[in-house]
Amino acid sequence: MDKFQSIHSFWNSFGVPAYNRYSVPDDAAFPYITYETAIGSLDDLIPLSASLWYEGTSLADLSRKTEEIYDYLAAHNPVLIKIDNGYLWLFKNGIFAQDQSSGVDNVKAKYITIYGEFLTQ
Amino acid sequence: MGIATVIPQNTFENLELDAGALLYNFEPENPTINDSDIITATTGGIKIDVTPTYSDMGSDVDNCPENTKELKHLDSWAVSLSTTALNMSPDFVKFSLGAAESSGATYSASSDTTVQSGKTYYTRSGTSPNYVYTAVSSPTGNPSTSNYYELTSAGKITPRRSLKQSDFNTIWWVGDLPNGSLAAVKILNALSTGGFSFQSSKNSKGQTSLTITGHPSITAQDLVPVEYMVIESED
């Protein structure tokens, strides 16, 4: 698995589809996650942000999924994804999630920031 | 790229990640960590020093170069662990004092027949002498028939003027390696030698400095009181 695939794999492990922020299918159905990719190497602290998008008027499901991701990072620390020639190390650092405007009345969103370090050359 | 711009192939397998945990108990043969084995939460990581002291036996020998290896003598090892703890529990304060005594809180069965406003009642679980008392958030009914207890004496910790051999214990630091393996440092005959040093601050968490020293024993004088090991993952 390469570095970009590891980011895709992580965000797709929470039971909702996850797409690169710039590659969301036109027919993508809610809920889904959009994520940004950035890569580096050892000692590079990389912010890896994502947004959760839920349709509806209630925040309950959105909040629940946000906490599920938070709890996963807390419970499995250190979160390590095996990649070619090393690991992707993921962790929380500072503010984890905050509200995000969706620009659409019936769509709710949360903006999540986690950090990663590629334990590779 | 130059031929010397390389790192070992196994670099990433040998990286220690995160602060690790300080433990009262740990079994390398069965590497699990029980909550009750964790000594304290920490901040800023954990520092372990195992420092030798050497003498140059040739220092007063005329014409002898300094630090000749044949005349270098290993005098001793200093083993210490230091960290900043986030913990004000009686058990931890007693641990950090080193030589200290604790008198536990005492409880008695409530004789109240109705819940008294403002009074805290407790339920009891576990077995003697390790009962666990838990505050009841919303007491109701007849406390005397509801197995409710009341605190009759708060516990306290007091430093002791003398050291007991029972004040020394084995402690562990265990940390994660990327492949699921664990790095572990075992400190023998460990005693908190830095005392209790606490700092509080506005809008922040109180912190306690902790320094632990390992000691050799007169019954095993050649045994340096520290061991390092890697427990390989079974995956």
Short mmCIF file of C-alpha atoms in Angstrom, two decimals:
data_model
loop_
_atom_site.label_atom_id
_atom_site.label_comp_id
_atom_site.label_asym_id
_atom_site.label_seq_id
_atom_site.Cartn_x
_atom_site.Cartn_y
_atom_site.Cartn_z
CA MET A 1 0.00 0.00 0.00
CA ASP A 2 1.44 3.40 -0.89
CA LYS A 3 1.12 6.58 1.18
CA PHE A 4 -1.92 7.92 -0.64
CA GLN A 5 -3.67 4.58 -0.43
CA SER A 6 -3.07 4.46 3.32
CA ILE A 7 -4.94 7.74 3.82
CA HIS A 8 -7.81 6.50 1.64
CA SER A 9 -7.86 3.21 3.56
CA PHE A 10 -8.04 4.92 6.94
CA TRP A 11 -10.95 7.22 6.10
CA ASN A 12 -12.82 4.33 4.46
CA SER A 13 -12.65 2.20 7.59
CA PHE A 14 -15.56 3.83 9.42
CA GLY A 15 -18.52 2.38 7.57
CA VAL A 16 -19.21 5.34 5.29
CA PRO A 17 -17.64 5.91 1.86
CA ALA A 18 -14.70 8.29 1.82
CA TYR A 19 -13.54 10.24 -1.21
CA ASN A 20 -10.67 12.52 -1.94
CA ARG A 21 -12.05 16.03 -1.51
CA TYR A 22 -11.38 16.76 -5.15
CA SER A 23 -12.77 13.52 -6.49
CA VAL A 24 -16.28 13.12 -5.12
CA PRO A 25 -18.59 11.28 -7.53
CA ASP A 26 -21.53 13.30 -8.80
CA ASP A 27 -23.90 10.60 -7.55
CA ALA A 28 -22.29 10.22 -4.11
CA ALA A 29 -24.99 9.49 -1.58
CA PHE A 30 -24.96 10.84 1.98
CA PRO A 31 -23.41 10.17 4.35
CA TYR A 32 -19.84 10.26 3.16
CA ILE A 33 -16.44 11.55 4.11
CA THR A 34 -14.22 13.78 2.04
CA TYR A 35 -10.55 13.88 2.93
CA GLU A 36 -7.43 15.70 1.89
CA THR A 37 -4.16 14.00 1.20
CA ALA A 38 -0.66 15.11 2.04
CA ILE A 39 2.43 13.00 2.33
CA GLY A 40 5.87 13.38 3.80
CA SER A 41 8.46 11.30 5.57
CA LEU A 42 9.99 10.74 8.97
CA ASP A 43 9.69 13.78 11.29
CA ASP A 44 7.20 15.54 8.99
CA LEU A 45 4.07 16.35 11.01
CA ILE A 46 1.27 16.31 8.45
CA PRO A 47 -2.27 17.58 9.08
CA LEU A 48 -4.79 15.20 7.53
CA SER A 49 -8.18 16.82 7.56
CA ALA A 50 -11.51 15.40 6.54
CA SER A 51 -15.15 16.39 6.51
CA LEU A 52 -18.13 14.27 7.43
CA TRP A 53 -21.26 15.03 5.42
CA TYR A 54 -24.70 13.95 6.61
CA GLU A 55 -28.07 14.78 5.13
CA GLY A 56 -30.93 15.71 7.39
CA THR A 57 -31.93 18.15 10.08
CA SER A 58 -30.58 16.26 13.08
CA LEU A 59 -26.95 16.31 14.20
CA ALA A 60 -27.27 13.01 16.04
CA ASP A 61 -25.86 10.63 13.42
CA LEU A 62 -23.15 13.08 12.42
CA SER A 63 -22.07 13.55 16.02
CA ARG A 64 -22.12 9.82 16.65
CA LYS A 65 -19.86 9.10 13.69
CA THR A 66 -17.52 11.90 14.71
CA GLU A 67 -17.18 10.41 18.18
CA GLU A 68 -16.68 6.95 16.71
CA ILE A 69 -13.62 8.17 14.83
CA TYR A 70 -12.38 10.01 17.91
CA ASP A 71 -12.84 6.93 20.09
CA TYR A 72 -11.05 4.72 17.56
CA LEU A 73 -7.98 6.94 17.59
CA ALA A 74 -8.01 7.05 21.38
CA ALA A 75 -8.53 3.32 21.86
CA HIS A 76 -5.99 2.13 19.28
CA ASN A 77 -3.20 4.58 19.97
CA PRO A 78 -0.69 4.33 18.33
CA VAL A 79 -2.74 3.94 15.15
CA LEU A 80 -0.37 2.50 12.58
CA ILE A 81 -1.11 1.56 8.99
CA LYS A 82 1.46 -0.63 7.30
CA ILE A 83 2.61 0.85 4.04
CA ASP A 84 5.42 0.19 1.60
CA ASN A 85 8.73 0.60 3.46
CA GLY A 86 7.23 1.70 6.75
CA TYR A 87 4.08 2.90 8.49
CA LEU A 88 1.63 5.76 8.58
CA TRP A 89 1.24 6.85 12.19
CA LEU A 90 -2.03 8.68 12.90
CA PHE A 91 -2.93 10.59 16.05
CA LYS A 92 -5.02 13.38 17.49
CA ASN A 93 -3.28 16.62 18.33
CA GLY A 94 -5.28 19.60 19.55
CA ILE A 95 -8.81 20.29 18.34
CA PHE A 96 -10.21 17.13 16.79
CA ALA A 97 -13.53 18.20 15.30
CA GLN A 98 -15.56 21.34 14.78
CA ASP A 99 -18.72 22.36 13.01
CA GLN A 100 -18.48 23.10 9.33
CA SER A 101 -20.91 24.97 7.13
CA SER A 102 -22.21 22.85 4.29
CA GLY A 103 -23.76 25.73 2.40
CA VAL A 104 -26.95 23.66 2.06
CA ASP A 105 -29.77 23.78 4.59
CA ASN A 106 -30.42 20.07 4.76
CA VAL A 107 -26.81 18.96 4.94
CA LYS A 108 -24.75 18.95 8.13
CA ALA A 109 -20.99 18.67 8.30
CA LYS A 110 -18.11 18.30 10.74
CA TYR A 111 -14.51 19.19 10.01
CA ILE A 112 -12.01 16.79 11.50
CA THR A 113 -8.28 17.32 11.86
CA ILE A 114 -5.89 14.55 12.73
CA TYR A 115 -2.18 14.36 12.19
CA GLY A 116 0.04 11.83 10.59
CA GLU A 117 3.69 11.04 10.32
CA PHE A 118 4.99 8.71 7.67
CA LEU A 119 7.55 6.47 9.32
CA THR A 120 9.43 6.07 6.07
CA GLN A 121 12.29 7.62 4.22
CA MET B 1 22.47 10.12 -3.94
CA GLY B 2 25.73 9.42 -2.07
CA ILE B 3 26.32 5.92 -0.74
CA ALA B 4 26.47 7.19 2.84
CA THR B 5 23.02 8.76 2.68
CA VAL B 6 21.34 5.67 4.00
CA ILE B 7 19.57 4.47 7.11
CA PRO B 8 19.18 0.91 8.37
CA GLN B 9 16.41 -1.06 6.70
CA ASN B 10 14.83 -1.81 10.06
CA THR B 11 14.82 1.81 11.29
CA PHE B 12 11.07 2.10 11.32
CA GLU B 13 10.51 -1.21 13.09
CA ASN B 14 12.65 0.02 15.98
CA LEU B 15 11.05 3.39 16.57
CA GLU B 16 9.40 3.79 19.96
CA LEU B 17 6.10 5.62 19.70
CA ASP B 18 4.30 7.74 22.28
CA ALA B 19 5.13 8.08 25.94
CA GLY B 20 4.50 4.55 27.10
CA ALA B 21 3.17 3.59 30.48
CA LEU B 22 4.57 3.34 34.00
CA LEU B 23 3.47 0.14 35.65
CA TYR B 24 3.52 -1.51 39.05
CA ASN B 25 3.30 -4.93 37.43
CA PHE B 26 4.08 -6.39 34.03
CA GLU B 27 4.69 -9.92 32.76
CA PRO B 28 6.70 -10.11 29.55
CA GLU B 29 5.45 -13.68 29.08
CA ASN B 30 1.86 -12.40 29.12
CA PRO B 31 2.14 -8.82 27.88
CA THR B 32 -1.15 -7.26 28.86
CA ILE B 33 -1.67 -4.10 30.83
CA ASN B 34 -4.40 -3.98 33.44
CA ASP B 35 -5.76 -0.60 34.45
CA SER B 36 -4.87 -1.26 38.08
CA ASP B 37 -1.22 -1.80 37.10
CA ILE B 38 -0.77 1.74 35.74
CA ILE B 39 1.01 3.94 38.25
CA THR B 40 -0.07 7.31 36.90
CA ALA B 41 -0.97 9.40 33.90
CA THR B 42 1.96 11.53 32.78
CA THR B 43 2.66 14.57 30.67
CA GLY B 44 5.74 15.40 28.66
CA GLY B 45 6.88 11.82 28.33
CA ILE B 46 9.06 9.65 30.52
CA LYS B 47 12.84 9.86 30.82
CA ILE B 48 15.00 6.91 31.73
CA ASP B 49 18.69 7.28 32.51
CA VAL B 50 21.11 4.43 33.06
CA THR B 51 24.42 6.18 33.55
CA PRO B 52 27.77 4.59 34.31
CA THR B 53 30.45 6.19 36.45
CA TYR B 54 34.03 5.46 35.46
CA SER B 55 37.35 6.09 37.10
CA ASP B 56 40.67 6.47 35.36
CA MET B 57 43.01 4.34 37.45
CA GLY B 58 45.92 5.67 35.46
CA SER B 59 45.25 9.31 36.28
CA ASP B 60 47.96 9.42 38.93
CA VAL B 61 50.37 7.20 37.05
CA ASP B 62 53.31 9.12 35.67
CA ASN B 63 53.52 9.13 31.88
CA CYS B 64 50.26 7.26 31.54
CA PRO B 65 47.96 8.72 28.87
CA GLU B 66 44.57 9.79 30.15
CA ASN B 67 41.76 7.30 29.88
CA THR B 68 43.74 4.27 28.81
CA LYS B 69 41.23 1.51 28.34
CA GLU B 70 43.18 -1.03 30.36
CA LEU B 71 43.04 1.22 33.39
CA LYS B 72 39.45 2.32 33.00
CA HIS B 73 37.32 1.10 35.89
CA LEU B 74 33.56 0.89 35.98
CA ASP B 75 32.59 2.13 39.43
CA SER B 76 28.82 1.97 39.38
CA TRP B 77 25.59 2.48 37.48
CA ALA B 78 22.96 5.09 38.29
CA VAL B 79 19.47 4.04 37.28
CA SER B 80 16.71 6.61 37.33
CA LEU B 81 13.35 7.39 35.77
CA SER B 82 11.71 10.79 35.81
CA THR B 83 8.45 12.19 34.57
CA THR B 84 5.71 14.67 35.37
CA ALA B 85 2.62 13.03 36.73
CA LEU B 86 -0.98 14.15 36.57
CA ASN B 87 -2.20 12.50 39.71
CA MET B 88 -3.22 13.54 43.20
CA SER B 89 -4.66 10.25 44.39
CA PRO B 90 -3.62 9.10 47.87
CA ASP B 91 -1.96 6.02 46.39
CA PHE B 92 0.17 8.07 44.05
CA VAL B 93 1.14 10.69 46.64
CA LYS B 94 2.27 7.85 48.92
CA PHE B 95 4.24 6.35 46.03
CA SER B 96 5.92 9.64 45.21
CA LEU B 97 6.89 10.28 48.84
CA GLY B 98 8.75 6.99 48.93
CA ALA B 99 8.85 6.53 52.69
CA ALA B 100 5.27 7.17 53.75
CA GLU B 101 2.34 5.66 55.50
CA SER B 102 -1.31 5.75 54.53
CA SER B 103 -4.34 5.40 56.67
CA GLY B 104 -7.33 4.50 54.58
CA ALA B 105 -10.71 6.11 54.66
CA THR B 106 -13.19 4.25 56.80
CA TYR B 107 -16.85 3.68 56.12
CA SER B 108 -19.73 2.38 58.15
CA ALA B 109 -23.18 1.17 57.24
CA SER B 110 -25.65 4.01 57.27
CA SER B 111 -28.23 4.06 60.01
CA ASP B 112 -30.31 6.75 58.32
CA THR B 113 -33.85 5.65 57.60
CA THR B 114 -34.37 8.46 55.09
CA VAL B 115 -31.92 10.12 52.71
CA GLN B 116 -30.43 13.19 54.35
CA SER B 117 -30.10 16.16 52.03
CA GLY B 118 -26.47 17.05 51.26
CA LYS B 119 -25.07 13.77 52.63
CA THR B 120 -23.08 11.48 50.39
CA TYR B 121 -23.90 7.77 50.52
CA TYR B 122 -21.76 4.99 49.11
CA THR B 123 -22.32 1.46 47.87
CA ARG B 124 -19.72 -1.21 48.51
CA SER B 125 -18.32 -3.80 46.14
CA GLY B 126 -15.41 -6.22 46.14
CA THR B 127 -14.19 -8.33 49.01
CA SER B 128 -12.43 -7.60 52.25
CA PRO B 129 -9.90 -6.06 52.70
CA ASN B 130 -10.13 -4.51 49.25
CA TYR B 131 -13.63 -3.12 49.32
CA VAL B 132 -14.42 -0.42 46.78
CA TYR B 133 -16.78 2.32 47.82
CA THR B 134 -18.65 4.22 45.13
CA ALA B 135 -20.65 7.38 45.73
CA VAL B 136 -24.35 7.07 44.93
CA SER B 137 -25.30 9.85 42.52
CA SER B 138 -29.02 9.98 43.45
CA PRO B 139 -29.67 8.13 46.71
CA THR B 140 -33.24 7.06 47.35
CA GLY B 141 -35.25 5.04 49.83
CA ASN B 142 -34.08 3.86 53.24
CA PRO B 143 -30.27 4.04 53.42
CA SER B 144 -30.10 1.62 56.34
CA THR B 145 -31.81 -1.11 54.34
CA SER B 146 -30.36 -0.17 50.93
CA ASN B 147 -26.78 -1.24 51.74
CA TYR B 148 -25.67 2.37 51.82
CA TYR B 149 -22.48 3.37 53.62
CA GLU B 150 -21.18 6.65 54.98
CA LEU B 151 -17.63 7.99 55.14
CA THR B 152 -16.60 8.13 58.80
CA SER B 153 -12.93 9.03 58.45
CA ALA B 154 -11.03 10.48 55.49
CA GLY B 155 -7.76 8.76 54.60
CA LYS B 156 -4.43 10.52 54.89
CA ILE B 157 -0.81 10.11 53.79
CA THR B 158 2.10 11.03 56.04
CA PRO B 159 5.84 10.84 55.31
CA ARG B 160 7.77 8.44 57.52
CA ARG B 161 11.05 9.28 59.23
CA SER B 162 12.54 5.92 58.43
CA LEU B 163 12.84 3.81 55.33
CA LYS B 164 11.45 0.30 55.15
CA GLN B 165 12.65 -2.38 52.79
CA SER B 166 9.02 -2.74 51.71
CA ASP B 167 9.19 0.79 50.29
CA PHE B 168 11.30 -0.61 47.43
CA ASN B 169 9.45 -2.26 44.56
CA THR B 170 9.97 -3.31 40.98
CA ILE B 171 8.43 -0.97 38.44
CA TRP B 172 8.18 -1.07 34.66
CA TRP B 173 8.10 1.32 31.78
CA VAL B 174 6.52 -0.20 28.65
CA GLY B 175 6.33 1.47 25.25
CA ASP B 176 4.94 0.59 21.83
CA LEU B 177 7.01 -0.30 18.77
CA PRO B 178 5.46 -0.01 15.26
CA ASN B 179 5.09 -3.71 14.51
CA GLY B 180 3.02 -4.42 17.62
CA SER B 181 6.03 -5.28 19.71
CA LEU B 182 6.80 -3.69 23.04
CA ALA B 183 9.90 -2.13 24.52
CA ALA B 184 10.16 -2.58 28.28
CA VAL B 185 12.47 -1.31 30.99
CA LYS B 186 12.33 -3.02 34.37
CA ILE B 187 13.74 -1.11 37.33
CA LEU B 188 14.57 -3.22 40.36
CA ASN B 189 14.31 -2.04 43.94
CA ALA B 190 12.76 1.19 42.76
CA LEU B 191 12.08 3.98 45.19
CA SER B 192 10.78 7.46 44.56
CA THR B 193 13.74 9.58 45.64
CA GLY B 194 12.55 12.97 44.45
CA GLY B 195 9.83 13.25 47.07
CA PHE B 196 6.50 14.92 46.45
CA SER B 197 6.84 18.09 44.38
CA PHE B 198 3.55 19.57 43.21
CA GLN B 199 2.78 22.62 41.10
CA SER B 200 -0.68 23.95 40.39
CA SER B 201 -1.57 26.71 37.95
CA LYS B 202 -4.52 28.75 36.74
CA ASN B 203 -6.68 27.13 34.04
CA SER B 204 -4.40 24.14 33.97
CA LYS B 205 -3.82 20.77 35.55
CA GLY B 206 -1.74 20.30 38.68
CA GLN B 207 1.52 18.50 38.03
CA THR B 208 3.75 16.40 40.24
CA SER B 209 7.43 15.82 39.51
CA LEU B 210 8.41 12.20 39.96
CA THR B 211 11.93 10.79 40.16
CA ILE B 212 12.49 7.10 40.74
CA THR B 213 15.84 5.47 41.45
CA GLY B 214 16.75 1.82 41.08
CA HIS B 215 18.96 0.29 43.73
CA PRO B 216 21.27 -2.71 43.84
CA SER B 217 20.81 -5.07 46.73
CA ILE B 218 23.33 -6.31 49.22
CA THR B 219 21.97 -9.78 48.50
CA ALA B 220 22.84 -9.46 44.79
CA GLN B 221 25.68 -7.00 44.64
CA ASP B 222 26.67 -7.66 41.04
CA LEU B 223 23.14 -7.17 39.74
CA VAL B 224 22.63 -3.74 38.16
CA PRO B 225 19.02 -2.84 38.97
CA VAL B 226 17.74 -2.40 35.42
CA GLU B 227 16.77 -4.64 32.54
CA TYR B 228 15.78 -3.75 28.99
CA MET B 229 13.82 -6.07 26.75
CA VAL B 230 11.76 -6.16 23.57
CA ILE B 231 8.65 -8.31 23.65
CA GLU B 232 7.98 -9.36 20.07
CA SER B 233 4.48 -9.27 18.68
CA GLU B 234 2.90 -12.64 18.08
CA ASP B 235 1.09 -11.27 14.97
#
